Amino acid sequence: QVQLQESGPGLVKPSQTLSLTCTVSGGSISSGGYYWSWIRQHPGKGLEWIGYIYNSRSTYYNPSLKSRLIISADTSKNQFSLNLSSVTAADTAVYYCARAIRGELDPWGQGALVTVSS
Amino acid sequence: EIVLTQSPGTLSLSPGERATLSCRGSQSVSSSYLGWYQQKPGQAPRLLIYGASTRAAGVPDRFSGSGSGTDFTLTISRLEPEDFAVYYCQQYGTSLWTFGQGTKVEIK
């Protein structure tokens, strides 16, 4: 059974880069056919899809974040990562990683709260 | 970008009642690439339905999805206490995946 777990700093200063890693267990991110995805949820709000990586190299990003976003994968560690630069308070959110097949997201990690504050 | 609008915003019902949640797209959702998720406080969302009408593994059969084009429905036939939560629809028929704003199902 595939499980995902987010990790990274819970506090990031404005203008810095938010970096999170998703560690996958019970399956390989190198296996084809899956979109390894990031989603975020602002406090008390709905869900926002951030982007995904597939085939360990190809990426697609939400256009609203594209200029600040890099998603990458480390197949040797079975991890994929999110880097969001030039953060502001508007980037404060719970960040989730998830696996998608056609686009339906399942399973999800438990989520990581990242607060942007000085 | 396909905008998904969910209604109602809040649904107040009693256990045992039937819940009907709506999700409407600003454009047709390709190949019924529409999913439904349940989220409880402090938890990650859980996939309930994909392909508009296929239940995910382990999802009770009181949950059902229907619809096509721009109009989709999630029905909970008889609400159990554990079903009171927020429900989101998501479309993945275009490169830019989008979510609806959510419907909260609360105990009346």
mmCIF file of C-alpha atoms in Angstrom:
data_model
loop_
_atom_site.group_PDB
_atom_site.id
_atom_site.type_symbol
_atom_site.label_atom_id
_atom_site.label_comp_id
_atom_site.label_asym_id
_atom_site.label_seq_id
_atom_site.Cartn_x
_atom_site.Cartn_y
_atom_site.Cartn_z
ATOM 1 C CA GLN A 1 0.000 0.000 0.000
ATOM 2 C CA VAL A 2 1.484 3.294 -1.106
ATOM 3 C CA GLN A 3 1.967 5.916 1.569
ATOM 4 C CA LEU A 4 3.195 9.494 1.253
ATOM 5 C CA GLN A 5 4.703 11.746 3.897
ATOM 6 C CA GLU A 6 5.532 15.436 3.610
ATOM 7 C CA SER A 7 8.498 16.954 5.437
ATOM 8 C CA GLY A 8 10.161 20.334 5.637
ATOM 9 C CA PRO A 9 10.351 23.560 7.617
ATOM 10 C CA GLY A 10 7.150 24.751 9.186
ATOM 11 C CA LEU A 11 8.219 28.382 9.140
ATOM 12 C CA VAL A 12 9.664 30.317 6.199
ATOM 13 C CA LYS A 13 10.565 33.992 6.050
ATOM 14 C CA PRO A 14 9.013 36.258 3.427
ATOM 15 C CA SER A 15 10.944 36.418 0.142
ATOM 16 C CA GLN A 16 12.671 33.107 0.873
ATOM 17 C CA THR A 17 12.099 29.724 -0.742
ATOM 18 C CA LEU A 18 9.643 27.207 0.625
ATOM 19 C CA SER A 19 11.010 23.679 0.256
ATOM 20 C CA LEU A 20 9.091 20.505 0.982
ATOM 21 C CA THR A 21 9.822 16.860 0.307
ATOM 22 C CA CYS A 22 7.388 14.010 -0.130
ATOM 23 C CA THR A 23 8.711 10.565 0.737
ATOM 24 C CA VAL A 24 6.903 7.683 -0.912
ATOM 25 C CA SER A 25 6.807 4.200 0.610
ATOM 26 C CA GLY A 26 5.200 1.023 -0.657
ATOM 27 C CA GLY A 27 5.759 1.944 -4.290
ATOM 28 C CA SER A 28 8.315 3.474 -6.610
ATOM 29 C CA ILE A 29 8.043 6.949 -8.074
ATOM 30 C CA SER A 30 10.003 5.582 -11.025
ATOM 31 C CA SER A 31 7.157 3.312 -12.036
ATOM 32 C CA GLY A 32 5.296 4.794 -14.946
ATOM 33 C CA GLY A 33 1.729 5.961 -15.166
ATOM 34 C CA TYR A 34 1.520 8.160 -12.098
ATOM 35 C CA TYR A 35 1.462 11.896 -11.569
ATOM 36 C CA TRP A 36 3.205 12.790 -8.310
ATOM 37 C CA SER A 37 1.394 15.891 -7.220
ATOM 38 C CA TRP A 38 1.335 18.814 -4.816
ATOM 39 C CA ILE A 39 -1.816 20.494 -3.558
ATOM 40 C CA ARG A 40 -2.240 23.220 -0.949
ATOM 41 C CA GLN A 41 -5.011 24.454 1.281
ATOM 42 C CA HIS A 42 -5.006 27.942 2.729
ATOM 43 C CA PRO A 43 -6.245 28.112 6.333
ATOM 44 C CA GLY A 44 -9.983 27.518 6.426
ATOM 45 C CA LYS A 45 -10.195 27.510 2.637
ATOM 46 C CA GLY A 46 -10.509 25.116 -0.271
ATOM 47 C CA LEU A 47 -7.974 23.097 -2.229
ATOM 48 C CA GLU A 48 -5.568 24.462 -4.839
ATOM 49 C CA TRP A 49 -3.674 22.162 -7.188
ATOM 50 C CA ILE A 50 -0.022 23.236 -7.452
ATOM 51 C CA GLY A 51 1.505 20.892 -10.000
ATOM 52 C CA TYR A 52 2.943 17.458 -10.674
ATOM 53 C CA ILE A 53 5.926 15.513 -11.922
ATOM 54 C CA TYR A 54 5.687 12.339 -13.971
ATOM 55 C CA ASN A 55 8.209 9.986 -15.496
ATOM 56 C CA SER A 56 10.619 11.479 -12.936
ATOM 57 C CA ARG A 57 11.357 14.457 -15.182
ATOM 58 C CA SER A 58 8.315 15.942 -16.861
ATOM 59 C CA THR A 59 6.403 18.569 -14.951
ATOM 60 C CA TYR A 60 3.255 20.610 -15.226
ATOM 61 C CA TYR A 61 2.543 23.584 -13.016
ATOM 62 C CA ASN A 62 -0.457 25.692 -12.127
ATOM 63 C CA PRO A 63 0.064 28.826 -14.256
ATOM 64 C CA SER A 64 -0.650 30.998 -11.225
ATOM 65 C CA LEU A 65 2.490 29.645 -9.524
ATOM 66 C CA LYS A 66 4.622 28.650 -12.494
ATOM 67 C CA SER A 67 7.091 31.541 -12.321
ATOM 68 C CA ARG A 68 8.053 30.652 -8.735
ATOM 69 C CA LEU A 69 7.733 26.883 -8.750
ATOM 70 C CA ILE A 70 9.998 23.912 -9.278
ATOM 71 C CA ILE A 71 8.947 20.305 -8.696
ATOM 72 C CA SER A 72 11.678 17.701 -8.908
ATOM 73 C CA ALA A 73 12.251 14.047 -8.096
ATOM 74 C CA ASP A 74 15.043 12.032 -6.506
ATOM 75 C CA THR A 75 14.433 8.465 -7.587
ATOM 76 C CA SER A 76 17.323 7.137 -5.496
ATOM 77 C CA LYS A 77 15.503 8.294 -2.360
ATOM 78 C CA ASN A 78 11.998 7.681 -3.739
ATOM 79 C CA GLN A 79 11.123 11.291 -3.035
ATOM 80 C CA PHE A 80 9.770 14.247 -4.913
ATOM 81 C CA SER A 81 10.087 17.860 -3.860
ATOM 82 C CA LEU A 82 8.465 21.266 -4.087
ATOM 83 C CA ASN A 83 10.385 24.521 -4.189
ATOM 84 C CA LEU A 84 8.381 27.747 -4.184
ATOM 85 C CA SER A 85 10.442 30.913 -4.309
ATOM 86 C CA SER A 86 9.782 34.498 -3.222
ATOM 87 C CA VAL A 87 7.099 33.480 -0.761
ATOM 88 C CA THR A 88 4.689 35.871 0.921
ATOM 89 C CA ALA A 89 2.092 35.474 3.637
ATOM 90 C CA ALA A 90 -0.318 34.389 0.889
ATOM 91 C CA ASP A 91 1.681 31.164 0.587
ATOM 92 C CA THR A 92 0.854 30.167 4.153
ATOM 93 C CA ALA A 93 -1.048 26.916 3.794
ATOM 94 C CA VAL A 94 -1.150 23.215 4.467
ATOM 95 C CA TYR A 95 0.762 21.537 1.665
ATOM 96 C CA TYR A 96 -0.191 18.020 0.610
ATOM 97 C CA CYS A 97 1.520 15.572 -1.677
ATOM 98 C CA ALA A 98 -0.511 12.915 -3.469
ATOM 99 C CA ARG A 99 -0.354 10.354 -6.242
ATOM 100 C CA ALA A 100 -2.628 10.588 -9.259
ATOM 101 C CA ILE A 101 -3.376 8.090 -12.003
ATOM 102 C CA ARG A 102 -5.484 9.914 -14.578
ATOM 103 C CA GLY A 103 -5.800 12.900 -12.282
ATOM 104 C CA GLU A 104 -7.772 11.544 -9.380
ATOM 105 C CA LEU A 105 -5.596 12.011 -6.294
ATOM 106 C CA ASP A 106 -5.142 8.939 -4.148
ATOM 107 C CA PRO A 107 -3.551 8.488 -1.715
ATOM 108 C CA TRP A 108 -2.618 11.745 -0.013
ATOM 109 C CA GLY A 109 0.012 12.546 2.558
ATOM 110 C CA GLN A 110 -1.123 13.847 5.927
ATOM 111 C CA GLY A 111 -0.153 17.416 5.035
ATOM 112 C CA ALA A 112 2.434 19.891 6.274
ATOM 113 C CA LEU A 113 1.571 23.333 7.576
ATOM 114 C CA VAL A 114 3.932 26.007 6.301
ATOM 115 C CA THR A 115 3.697 29.488 7.747
ATOM 116 C CA VAL A 116 5.341 32.430 6.023
ATOM 117 C CA SER A 117 6.306 34.990 8.619
ATOM 118 C CA SER A 118 9.284 37.018 9.711
ATOM 119 C CA GLU B 1 -9.381 27.093 -16.721
ATOM 120 C CA ILE B 2 -12.502 25.143 -15.800
ATOM 121 C CA VAL B 3 -14.190 26.704 -12.788
ATOM 122 C CA LEU B 4 -16.191 24.263 -10.679
ATOM 123 C CA THR B 5 -19.075 25.641 -8.635
ATOM 124 C CA GLN B 6 -20.451 23.481 -5.850
ATOM 125 C CA SER B 7 -23.866 23.885 -4.306
ATOM 126 C CA PRO B 8 -25.145 24.275 -1.758
ATOM 127 C CA GLY B 9 -22.362 25.759 0.323
ATOM 128 C CA THR B 10 -23.717 24.069 3.425
ATOM 129 C CA LEU B 11 -26.170 21.198 3.728
ATOM 130 C CA SER B 12 -27.833 20.674 7.117
ATOM 131 C CA LEU B 13 -29.222 17.168 7.438
ATOM 132 C CA SER B 14 -29.894 14.483 10.031
ATOM 133 C CA PRO B 15 -28.328 11.035 10.159
ATOM 134 C CA GLY B 16 -30.254 8.646 7.948
ATOM 135 C CA GLU B 17 -31.255 11.338 5.475
ATOM 136 C CA ARG B 18 -30.198 11.518 1.832
ATOM 137 C CA ALA B 19 -27.627 14.097 0.759
ATOM 138 C CA THR B 20 -27.398 15.448 -2.776
ATOM 139 C CA LEU B 21 -24.385 17.600 -3.643
ATOM 140 C CA SER B 22 -23.949 19.409 -6.941
ATOM 141 C CA CYS B 23 -20.847 20.340 -8.914
ATOM 142 C CA ARG B 24 -21.198 22.428 -12.064
ATOM 143 C CA GLY B 25 -18.383 23.226 -14.477
ATOM 144 C CA SER B 26 -17.897 26.420 -16.451
ATOM 145 C CA GLN B 27 -17.069 24.167 -19.420
ATOM 146 C CA SER B 28 -17.698 20.548 -20.218
ATOM 147 C CA VAL B 29 -15.447 18.165 -18.274
ATOM 148 C CA SER B 30 -13.650 15.923 -20.731
ATOM 149 C CA SER B 31 -14.343 12.182 -20.527
ATOM 150 C CA SER B 32 -16.060 12.642 -17.193
ATOM 151 C CA TYR B 33 -12.705 13.194 -15.525
ATOM 152 C CA LEU B 34 -14.407 14.290 -12.346
ATOM 153 C CA GLY B 35 -13.634 13.192 -8.810
ATOM 154 C CA TRP B 36 -15.172 13.698 -5.391
ATOM 155 C CA TYR B 37 -13.300 13.930 -2.102
ATOM 156 C CA GLN B 38 -14.290 13.926 1.550
ATOM 157 C CA GLN B 39 -12.334 15.954 4.078
ATOM 158 C CA LYS B 40 -12.754 15.838 7.833
ATOM 159 C CA PRO B 41 -11.226 18.454 10.180
ATOM 160 C CA GLY B 42 -7.491 18.068 10.546
ATOM 161 C CA GLN B 43 -7.300 15.333 7.928
ATOM 162 C CA ALA B 44 -6.201 15.101 4.329
ATOM 163 C CA PRO B 45 -8.882 14.737 1.681
ATOM 164 C CA ARG B 46 -9.927 11.190 0.796
ATOM 165 C CA LEU B 47 -10.891 10.125 -2.708
ATOM 166 C CA LEU B 48 -14.461 8.843 -2.866
ATOM 167 C CA ILE B 49 -15.395 8.847 -6.551
ATOM 168 C CA TYR B 50 -13.423 9.095 -9.800
ATOM 169 C CA GLY B 51 -14.477 9.088 -13.423
ATOM 170 C CA ALA B 52 -17.674 10.771 -12.209
ATOM 171 C CA SER B 53 -19.239 7.523 -11.009
ATOM 172 C CA THR B 54 -16.652 4.921 -9.961
ATOM 173 C CA ARG B 55 -16.238 4.387 -6.233
ATOM 174 C CA ALA B 56 -12.659 4.301 -4.976
ATOM 175 C CA ALA B 57 -11.458 1.241 -3.096
ATOM 176 C CA GLY B 58 -13.053 0.814 0.289
ATOM 177 C CA VAL B 59 -15.718 3.495 -0.196
ATOM 178 C CA PRO B 60 -19.138 2.397 1.103
ATOM 179 C CA ASP B 61 -21.849 1.910 -1.500
ATOM 180 C CA ARG B 62 -24.024 4.580 0.087
ATOM 181 C CA PHE B 63 -21.815 7.016 -1.853
ATOM 182 C CA SER B 64 -22.598 7.351 -5.541
ATOM 183 C CA GLY B 65 -21.625 9.748 -8.276
ATOM 184 C CA SER B 66 -23.362 10.663 -11.480
ATOM 185 C CA GLY B 67 -23.396 13.210 -14.249
ATOM 186 C CA SER B 68 -21.553 14.234 -17.377
ATOM 187 C CA GLY B 69 -20.685 17.321 -19.364
ATOM 188 C CA THR B 70 -20.979 20.235 -16.973
ATOM 189 C CA ASP B 71 -23.264 18.822 -14.272
ATOM 190 C CA PHE B 72 -22.256 16.262 -11.690
ATOM 191 C CA THR B 73 -23.814 14.975 -8.478
ATOM 192 C CA LEU B 74 -22.572 13.179 -5.395
ATOM 193 C CA THR B 75 -25.310 11.354 -3.503
ATOM 194 C CA ILE B 76 -25.046 9.883 -0.035
ATOM 195 C CA SER B 77 -28.061 7.608 0.257
ATOM 196 C CA ARG B 78 -28.301 7.475 4.051
ATOM 197 C CA LEU B 79 -26.040 9.697 6.103
ATOM 198 C CA GLU B 80 -23.973 7.997 8.780
ATOM 199 C CA PRO B 81 -22.456 10.024 11.642
ATOM 200 C CA GLU B 82 -19.005 9.726 10.058
ATOM 201 C CA ASP B 83 -20.215 11.290 6.782
ATOM 202 C CA PHE B 84 -20.520 14.799 8.203
ATOM 203 C CA ALA B 85 -17.605 16.530 6.536
ATOM 204 C CA VAL B 86 -16.640 18.831 3.667
ATOM 205 C CA TYR B 87 -16.875 17.461 0.126
ATOM 206 C CA TYR B 88 -14.915 18.726 -2.868
ATOM 207 C CA CYS B 89 -15.223 17.978 -6.542
ATOM 208 C CA GLN B 90 -12.175 18.080 -8.828
ATOM 209 C CA GLN B 91 -11.826 17.995 -12.589
ATOM 210 C CA TYR B 92 -8.769 16.579 -14.291
ATOM 211 C CA GLY B 93 -9.902 16.668 -17.884
ATOM 212 C CA THR B 94 -7.608 19.539 -18.750
ATOM 213 C CA SER B 95 -3.942 20.111 -17.988
ATOM 214 C CA LEU B 96 -4.895 22.554 -15.248
ATOM 215 C CA TRP B 97 -6.671 20.508 -12.580
ATOM 216 C CA THR B 98 -9.169 22.467 -10.525
ATOM 217 C CA PHE B 99 -11.321 21.965 -7.431
ATOM 218 C CA GLY B 100 -14.712 23.239 -6.447
ATOM 219 C CA GLN B 101 -14.973 25.399 -3.342
ATOM 220 C CA GLY B 102 -16.530 22.647 -1.263
ATOM 221 C CA THR B 103 -19.871 21.722 0.308
ATOM 222 C CA LYS B 104 -20.071 21.276 4.050
ATOM 223 C CA VAL B 105 -22.487 18.589 5.214
ATOM 224 C CA GLU B 106 -23.381 19.371 8.800
ATOM 225 C CA ILE B 107 -25.602 17.771 11.388
ATOM 226 C CA LYS B 108 -28.990 19.410 11.648
#
